[in-house]
PDB file of C-alpha atoms in Angstrom:
ATOM      1  CA  MET A   1     -35.757 295.488  -5.530  1.00  0.00           C
ATOM      2  CA  LYS A   2     -37.199 293.848  -8.950  1.00  0.00           C
ATOM      3  CA  SER A   3     -34.961 291.905 -11.421  1.00  0.00           C
ATOM      4  CA  LEU A   4     -34.525 292.144 -14.923  1.00  0.00           C
ATOM      5  CA  VAL A   5     -32.774 289.279 -16.606  1.00  0.00           C
ATOM      6  CA  ILE A   6     -31.627 289.633 -20.007  1.00  0.00           C
ATOM      7  CA  ILE A   7     -30.457 286.202 -20.931  1.00  0.00           C
ATOM      8  CA  ASP A   8     -26.980 285.949 -22.198  1.00  0.00           C
ATOM      9  CA  TYR A   9     -26.411 283.112 -24.583  1.00  0.00           C
ATOM     10  CA  GLY A  10     -23.911 284.299 -27.237  1.00  0.00           C
ATOM     11  CA  SER A  11     -26.549 285.419 -29.913  1.00  0.00           C
ATOM     12  CA  GLY A  12     -28.288 288.522 -28.701  1.00  0.00           C
ATOM     13  CA  ASN A  13     -27.692 292.386 -28.975  1.00  0.00           C
ATOM     14  CA  LEU A  14     -27.353 292.677 -25.093  1.00  0.00           C
ATOM     15  CA  HIS A  15     -25.164 295.566 -25.016  1.00  0.00           C
ATOM     16  CA  SER A  16     -27.875 297.819 -26.675  1.00  0.00           C
ATOM     17  CA  VAL A  17     -30.653 296.212 -24.810  1.00  0.00           C
ATOM     18  CA  GLN A  18     -28.997 296.814 -21.696  1.00  0.00           C
ATOM     19  CA  GLN A  19     -28.572 300.266 -22.402  1.00  0.00           C
ATOM     20  CA  SER A  20     -31.983 300.849 -23.331  1.00  0.00           C
ATOM     21  CA  ALA A  21     -33.232 299.379 -20.526  1.00  0.00           C
ATOM     22  CA  ARG A  22     -30.995 301.093 -18.065  1.00  0.00           C
ATOM     23  CA  LYS A  23     -32.268 304.515 -19.770  1.00  0.00           C
ATOM     24  CA  VAL A  24     -35.686 303.292 -19.106  1.00  0.00           C
ATOM     25  CA  LEU A  25     -35.577 302.174 -15.528  1.00  0.00           C
ATOM     26  CA  ASN A  26     -33.861 305.381 -14.880  1.00  0.00           C
ATOM     27  CA  GLU A  27     -37.311 307.326 -14.890  1.00  0.00           C
ATOM     28  CA  HIS A  28     -38.955 304.388 -12.636  1.00  0.00           C
ATOM     29  CA  SER A  29     -39.258 305.269  -8.842  1.00  0.00           C
ATOM     30  CA  GLN A  30     -39.280 301.622  -7.732  1.00  0.00           C
ATOM     31  CA  GLU A  31     -35.531 299.782  -7.603  1.00  0.00           C
ATOM     32  CA  TRP A  32     -34.333 297.796 -10.297  1.00  0.00           C
ATOM     33  CA  GLN A  33     -31.682 295.367 -11.100  1.00  0.00           C
ATOM     34  CA  ILE A  34     -30.712 294.561 -14.381  1.00  0.00           C
ATOM     35  CA  ILE A  35     -28.552 291.408 -15.067  1.00  0.00           C
ATOM     36  CA  ALA A  36     -27.351 289.715 -18.043  1.00  0.00           C
ATOM     37  CA  SER A  37     -26.735 286.409 -17.296  1.00  0.00           C
ATOM     38  CA  SER A  38     -26.261 282.690 -18.882  1.00  0.00           C
ATOM     39  CA  ASN A  39     -27.255 281.625 -15.424  1.00  0.00           C
ATOM     40  CA  PRO A  40     -30.353 279.728 -14.600  1.00  0.00           C
ATOM     41  CA  ALA A  41     -30.334 280.180 -11.264  1.00  0.00           C
ATOM     42  CA  GLU A  42     -30.738 284.048 -11.806  1.00  0.00           C
ATOM     43  CA  VAL A  43     -33.720 283.494 -14.465  1.00  0.00           C
ATOM     44  CA  VAL A  44     -35.494 281.375 -11.829  1.00  0.00           C
ATOM     45  CA  LYS A  45     -35.865 284.337  -9.674  1.00  0.00           C
ATOM     46  CA  ALA A  46     -36.155 287.016 -12.231  1.00  0.00           C
ATOM     47  CA  ASP A  47     -39.586 289.277 -11.960  1.00  0.00           C
ATOM     48  CA  HIS A  48     -39.077 289.907 -15.894  1.00  0.00           C
ATOM     49  CA  ILE A  49     -37.403 288.232 -18.357  1.00  0.00           C
ATOM     50  CA  ILE A  50     -36.130 289.536 -22.011  1.00  0.00           C
ATOM     51  CA  LEU A  51     -34.811 286.912 -24.638  1.00  0.00           C
ATOM     52  CA  PRO A  52     -33.153 288.709 -27.502  1.00  0.00           C
ATOM     53  CA  GLY A  53     -32.433 286.921 -30.926  1.00  0.00           C
ATOM     54  CA  VAL A  54     -29.706 288.010 -33.430  1.00  0.00           C
ATOM     55  CA  GLY A  55     -29.231 285.553 -36.489  1.00  0.00           C
ATOM     56  CA  HIS A  56     -30.425 282.109 -37.597  1.00  0.00           C
ATOM     57  CA  PHE A  57     -33.068 280.635 -35.726  1.00  0.00           C
ATOM     58  CA  GLU A  58     -31.216 277.031 -35.367  1.00  0.00           C
ATOM     59  CA  ASP A  59     -28.063 278.756 -34.101  1.00  0.00           C
ATOM     60  CA  CYS A  60     -29.971 280.881 -31.264  1.00  0.00           C
ATOM     61  CA  LYS A  61     -32.007 277.645 -30.601  1.00  0.00           C
ATOM     62  CA  ASN A  62     -28.470 275.841 -30.487  1.00  0.00           C
ATOM     63  CA  ASN A  63     -26.622 278.416 -28.192  1.00  0.00           C
ATOM     64  CA  LEU A  64     -29.416 278.603 -25.697  1.00  0.00           C
ATOM     65  CA  SER A  65     -29.601 274.827 -25.339  1.00  0.00           C
ATOM     66  CA  LYS A  66     -25.977 274.597 -24.961  1.00  0.00           C
ATOM     67  CA  ILE A  67     -26.673 276.272 -21.443  1.00  0.00           C
ATOM     68  CA  GLN A  68     -27.302 273.708 -18.969  1.00  0.00           C
ATOM     69  CA  ASP A  69     -31.189 273.749 -17.564  1.00  0.00           C
ATOM     70  CA  MET A  70     -31.478 277.414 -19.255  1.00  0.00           C
ATOM     71  CA  GLU A  71     -34.400 275.896 -20.960  1.00  0.00           C
ATOM     72  CA  LYS A  72     -36.000 274.667 -17.941  1.00  0.00           C
ATOM     73  CA  ALA A  73     -35.790 277.818 -16.185  1.00  0.00           C
ATOM     74  CA  LEU A  74     -37.547 279.353 -18.805  1.00  0.00           C
ATOM     75  CA  GLU A  75     -40.070 276.893 -18.873  1.00  0.00           C
ATOM     76  CA  LYS A  76     -40.269 277.334 -15.262  1.00  0.00           C
ATOM     77  CA  ARG A  77     -40.085 280.865 -14.815  1.00  0.00           C
ATOM     78  CA  VAL A  78     -42.288 281.968 -17.812  1.00  0.00           C
ATOM     79  CA  GLN A  79     -44.894 279.052 -18.407  1.00  0.00           C
ATOM     80  CA  ASN A  80     -45.275 278.222 -14.884  1.00  0.00           C
ATOM     81  CA  ASP A  81     -44.432 281.042 -13.024  1.00  0.00           C
ATOM     82  CA  ALA A  82     -46.069 283.396 -15.545  1.00  0.00           C
ATOM     83  CA  VAL A  83     -43.673 286.284 -15.383  1.00  0.00           C
ATOM     84  CA  ALA A  84     -43.802 288.744 -17.942  1.00  0.00           C
ATOM     85  CA  PHE A  85     -41.082 287.744 -20.768  1.00  0.00           C
ATOM     86  CA  LEU A  86     -40.470 289.685 -23.937  1.00  0.00           C
ATOM     87  CA  GLY A  87     -38.776 287.587 -26.735  1.00  0.00           C
ATOM     88  CA  ILE A  88     -36.956 290.243 -29.223  1.00  0.00           C
ATOM     89  CA  CYS A  89     -36.596 289.112 -33.076  1.00  0.00           C
ATOM     90  CA  VAL A  90     -35.296 285.595 -32.681  1.00  0.00           C
ATOM     91  CA  GLY A  91     -36.009 285.647 -29.390  1.00  0.00           C
ATOM     92  CA  MET A  92     -39.535 286.086 -30.250  1.00  0.00           C
ATOM     93  CA  GLN A  93     -39.740 283.483 -33.020  1.00  0.00           C
ATOM     94  CA  LEU A  94     -38.089 280.898 -30.287  1.00  0.00           C
ATOM     95  CA  MET A  95     -41.746 280.921 -28.756  1.00  0.00           C
ATOM     96  CA  ALA A  96     -42.932 279.101 -31.806  1.00  0.00           C
ATOM     97  CA  SER A  97     -43.536 275.534 -32.261  1.00  0.00           C
ATOM     98  CA  GLN A  98     -40.751 275.170 -34.990  1.00  0.00           C
ATOM     99  CA  GLY A  99     -38.680 277.101 -37.328  1.00  0.00           C
ATOM    100  CA  PHE A 100     -38.046 276.276 -40.924  1.00  0.00           C
ATOM    101  CA  GLU A 101     -34.505 278.193 -41.505  1.00  0.00           C
ATOM    102  CA  GLY A 102     -32.390 276.065 -42.913  1.00  0.00           C
ATOM    103  CA  ASN A 103     -33.060 272.622 -41.180  1.00  0.00           C
ATOM    104  CA  ILE A 104     -36.839 272.286 -39.603  1.00  0.00           C
ATOM    105  CA  VAL A 105     -35.642 273.004 -35.618  1.00  0.00           C
ATOM    106  CA  SER A 106     -38.136 272.912 -32.756  1.00  0.00           C
ATOM    107  CA  GLY A 107     -38.839 276.245 -30.674  1.00  0.00           C
ATOM    108  CA  PHE A 108     -40.188 276.325 -26.981  1.00  0.00           C
ATOM    109  CA  ASN A 109     -44.243 275.667 -28.357  1.00  0.00           C
ATOM    110  CA  TRP A 110     -45.208 278.434 -26.075  1.00  0.00           C
ATOM    111  CA  ILE A 111     -47.342 279.943 -29.072  1.00  0.00           C
ATOM    112  CA  ARG A 112     -47.943 277.210 -31.912  1.00  0.00           C
ATOM    113  CA  GLY A 113     -46.905 278.332 -35.037  1.00  0.00           C
ATOM    114  CA  ASP A 114     -44.342 278.323 -37.746  1.00  0.00           C
ATOM    115  CA  VAL A 115     -41.599 280.726 -38.524  1.00  0.00           C
ATOM    116  CA  LYS A 116     -41.295 281.071 -42.074  1.00  0.00           C
ATOM    117  CA  SER A 117     -39.472 282.633 -44.748  1.00  0.00           C
ATOM    118  CA  LEU A 118     -40.951 286.382 -45.811  1.00  0.00           C
ATOM    119  CA  LYS A 119     -42.467 285.901 -49.469  1.00  0.00           C
ATOM    120  CA  PRO A 120     -43.300 289.357 -50.350  1.00  0.00           C
ATOM    121  CA  GLU A 121     -44.806 290.512 -53.593  1.00  0.00           C
ATOM    122  CA  PRO A 122     -43.418 292.085 -55.942  1.00  0.00           C
ATOM    123  CA  GLU A 123     -40.051 290.142 -55.090  1.00  0.00           C
ATOM    124  CA  ALA A 124     -38.178 292.868 -56.863  1.00  0.00           C
ATOM    125  CA  TYR A 125     -39.308 295.680 -55.309  1.00  0.00           C
ATOM    126  CA  PHE A 126     -38.894 294.054 -51.315  1.00  0.00           C
ATOM    127  CA  LYS A 127     -35.792 293.108 -50.464  1.00  0.00           C
ATOM    128  CA  ILE A 128     -34.656 290.553 -48.641  1.00  0.00           C
ATOM    129  CA  PRO A 129     -33.858 290.438 -45.379  1.00  0.00           C
ATOM    130  CA  HIS A 130     -36.262 293.226 -44.650  1.00  0.00           C
ATOM    131  CA  MET A 131     -34.337 295.960 -43.048  1.00  0.00           C
ATOM    132  CA  GLY A 132     -34.943 299.209 -42.106  1.00  0.00           C
ATOM    133  CA  TRP A 133     -38.314 301.393 -40.648  1.00  0.00           C
ATOM    134  CA  ASN A 134     -41.598 300.155 -41.063  1.00  0.00           C
ATOM    135  CA  GLN A 135     -45.188 301.353 -39.558  1.00  0.00           C
ATOM    136  CA  ILE A 136     -46.510 298.471 -37.362  1.00  0.00           C
ATOM    137  CA  ILE A 137     -50.938 298.361 -37.205  1.00  0.00           C
ATOM    138  CA  LEU A 138     -52.496 297.279 -34.560  1.00  0.00           C
ATOM    139  CA  GLN A 139     -54.644 294.190 -35.090  1.00  0.00           C
ATOM    140  CA  HIS A 140     -57.103 294.136 -31.905  1.00  0.00           C
ATOM    141  CA  ASN A 141     -56.988 295.460 -28.487  1.00  0.00           C
ATOM    142  CA  ASP A 142     -58.273 292.124 -26.529  1.00  0.00           C
ATOM    143  CA  HIS A 143     -54.580 291.610 -24.888  1.00  0.00           C
ATOM    144  CA  PRO A 144     -53.884 293.581 -21.686  1.00  0.00           C
ATOM    145  CA  PHE A 145     -50.696 294.907 -23.267  1.00  0.00           C
ATOM    146  CA  SER A 146     -52.394 296.265 -26.562  1.00  0.00           C
ATOM    147  CA  SER A 147     -52.932 299.816 -25.064  1.00  0.00           C
ATOM    148  CA  SER A 148     -49.094 300.062 -24.549  1.00  0.00           C
ATOM    149  CA  VAL A 149     -48.172 299.530 -27.866  1.00  0.00           C
ATOM    150  CA  SER A 150     -47.649 302.822 -30.392  1.00  0.00           C
ATOM    151  CA  ASP A 151     -50.111 301.940 -33.238  1.00  0.00           C
ATOM    152  CA  LYS A 152     -49.390 303.460 -36.575  1.00  0.00           C
ATOM    153  CA  MET A 153     -45.426 303.982 -35.230  1.00  0.00           C
ATOM    154  CA  PHE A 154     -42.216 303.263 -36.983  1.00  0.00           C
ATOM    155  CA  TYR A 155     -39.754 300.330 -35.753  1.00  0.00           C
ATOM    156  CA  TYR A 156     -37.085 299.216 -37.240  1.00  0.00           C
ATOM    157  CA  PHE A 157     -36.755 295.737 -38.539  1.00  0.00           C
ATOM    158  CA  ILE A 158     -33.816 293.478 -39.656  1.00  0.00           C
ATOM    159  CA  HIS A 159     -35.020 289.887 -40.959  1.00  0.00           C
ATOM    160  CA  SER A 160     -35.867 287.482 -43.601  1.00  0.00           C
ATOM    161  CA  TYR A 161     -38.160 285.299 -41.247  1.00  0.00           C
ATOM    162  CA  HIS A 162     -41.329 285.693 -39.261  1.00  0.00           C
ATOM    163  CA  PHE A 163     -43.835 284.256 -36.919  1.00  0.00           C
ATOM    164  CA  VAL A 164     -46.759 282.958 -38.253  1.00  0.00           C
ATOM    165  CA  PRO A 165     -49.062 281.944 -35.492  1.00  0.00           C
ATOM    166  CA  ASP A 166     -51.717 278.892 -35.897  1.00  0.00           C
ATOM    167  CA  ASP A 167     -54.325 281.165 -33.703  1.00  0.00           C
ATOM    168  CA  PRO A 168     -54.164 285.005 -35.717  1.00  0.00           C
ATOM    169  CA  HIS A 169     -55.625 285.910 -32.475  1.00  0.00           C
ATOM    170  CA  ASP A 170     -52.410 285.854 -31.217  1.00  0.00           C
ATOM    171  CA  CYS A 171     -50.567 288.651 -33.431  1.00  0.00           C
ATOM    172  CA  LEU A 172     -51.282 291.484 -32.111  1.00  0.00           C
ATOM    173  CA  ALA A 173     -49.607 293.825 -34.602  1.00  0.00           C
ATOM    174  CA  VAL A 174     -48.485 293.685 -38.203  1.00  0.00           C
ATOM    175  CA  THR A 175     -46.341 295.447 -40.284  1.00  0.00           C
ATOM    176  CA  ASP A 176     -46.880 295.694 -44.491  1.00  0.00           C
ATOM    177  CA  TYR A 177     -43.694 294.443 -46.626  1.00  0.00           C
ATOM    178  CA  GLY A 178     -45.113 293.313 -49.627  1.00  0.00           C
ATOM    179  CA  GLN A 179     -47.250 291.225 -47.371  1.00  0.00           C
ATOM    180  CA  LYS A 180     -48.653 291.122 -44.083  1.00  0.00           C
ATOM    181  CA  VAL A 181     -46.074 290.533 -41.457  1.00  0.00           C
ATOM    182  CA  THR A 182     -45.905 289.864 -37.467  1.00  0.00           C
ATOM    183  CA  ALA A 183     -44.490 292.148 -35.931  1.00  0.00           C
ATOM    184  CA  ILE A 184     -45.676 291.644 -32.604  1.00  0.00           C
ATOM    185  CA  ILE A 185     -46.772 288.155 -30.789  1.00  0.00           C
ATOM    186  CA  ALA A 186     -48.936 288.465 -27.556  1.00  0.00           C
ATOM    187  CA  LYS A 187     -50.136 285.785 -25.320  1.00  0.00           C
ATOM    188  CA  GLU A 188     -50.695 285.724 -21.969  1.00  0.00           C
ATOM    189  CA  ASN A 189     -47.370 286.873 -19.854  1.00  0.00           C
ATOM    190  CA  LYS A 190     -45.856 286.427 -23.234  1.00  0.00           C
ATOM    191  CA  ILE A 191     -45.030 289.201 -25.935  1.00  0.00           C
ATOM    192  CA  GLY A 192     -42.639 289.036 -28.632  1.00  0.00           C
ATOM    193  CA  THR A 193     -41.448 291.569 -31.121  1.00  0.00           C
ATOM    194  CA  GLN A 194     -40.101 291.145 -34.801  1.00  0.00           C
ATOM    195  CA  PHE A 195     -38.678 294.521 -34.634  1.00  0.00           C
ATOM    196  CA  HIS A 196     -35.916 295.809 -32.177  1.00  0.00           C
ATOM    197  CA  PRO A 197     -36.999 298.058 -29.707  1.00  0.00           C
ATOM    198  CA  GLU A 198     -33.525 298.610 -28.506  1.00  0.00           C
ATOM    199  CA  LYS A 199     -32.417 300.139 -32.237  1.00  0.00           C
ATOM    200  CA  SER A 200     -36.193 301.966 -32.361  1.00  0.00           C
ATOM    201  CA  GLN A 201     -35.390 305.148 -30.441  1.00  0.00           C
ATOM    202  CA  LYS A 202     -38.764 306.759 -28.575  1.00  0.00           C
ATOM    203  CA  ALA A 203     -41.187 304.444 -29.927  1.00  0.00           C
ATOM    204  CA  GLY A 204     -39.217 301.596 -29.178  1.00  0.00           C
ATOM    205  CA  LEU A 205     -38.396 302.697 -25.571  1.00  0.00           C
ATOM    206  CA  LYS A 206     -41.984 303.480 -24.959  1.00  0.00           C
ATOM    207  CA  LEU A 207     -42.417 299.453 -25.394  1.00  0.00           C
ATOM    208  CA  LEU A 208     -39.678 298.956 -23.165  1.00  0.00           C
ATOM    209  CA  SER A 209     -41.162 300.905 -20.317  1.00  0.00           C
ATOM    210  CA  ALA A 210     -44.357 299.236 -20.811  1.00  0.00           C
ATOM    211  CA  PHE A 211     -43.042 295.981 -20.894  1.00  0.00           C
ATOM    212  CA  LEU A 212     -41.147 297.131 -17.289  1.00  0.00           C
ATOM    213  CA  ASN A 213     -44.413 298.520 -16.260  1.00  0.00           C
ATOM    214  CA  TRP A 214     -46.534 295.202 -16.755  1.00  0.00           C
ATOM    215  CA  ASN A 215     -47.890 293.401 -13.611  1.00  0.00           C
ATOM    216  CA  VAL A 216     -48.928 290.209 -15.105  1.00  0.00           C
TER     217      VAL A 216
END
């Protein structure tokens, strides 16, 4: 039996992510165990890991840091053991080097880059936060996960900041919101979505299914 661990650190939309994962896994022939957990011991045994994230970068990082050994467990399982990892919204942003939402706060530095505020033009037309359905555009097909992305499909966004990677090739897909906005980050065994797949209906479920089928 394979295990999916969804990290519970008080900053994620756990119920919706769990429900969407269950819906997807009902279609899989292989048996899965879905665990929402704040226990690092569960994380180091996980086959796939999802880190959701809702709210402020600094708050999310602080909440995660308060759980003893959680960051060490994530570092071991994701970076060292290279299991499949999906970060959602702020969970994706935490993979960056640092975030500039309020104070400058260090991220995991798994994918080099910064989380910066949206600055769409014209400001009067593009409201902040960016909230609603937007189409994504695939930037390249060099990453193994690229074939699983529904290019030109619409996904649900709600955010005021986005991940700007140092290496543009780490950006797998963008959306247009008065500027080019990172929609999907991808590097090695790590995927991150600025949008919420659990709120994105069929397109989101397709992405979650692809993630759970992903043999890194």
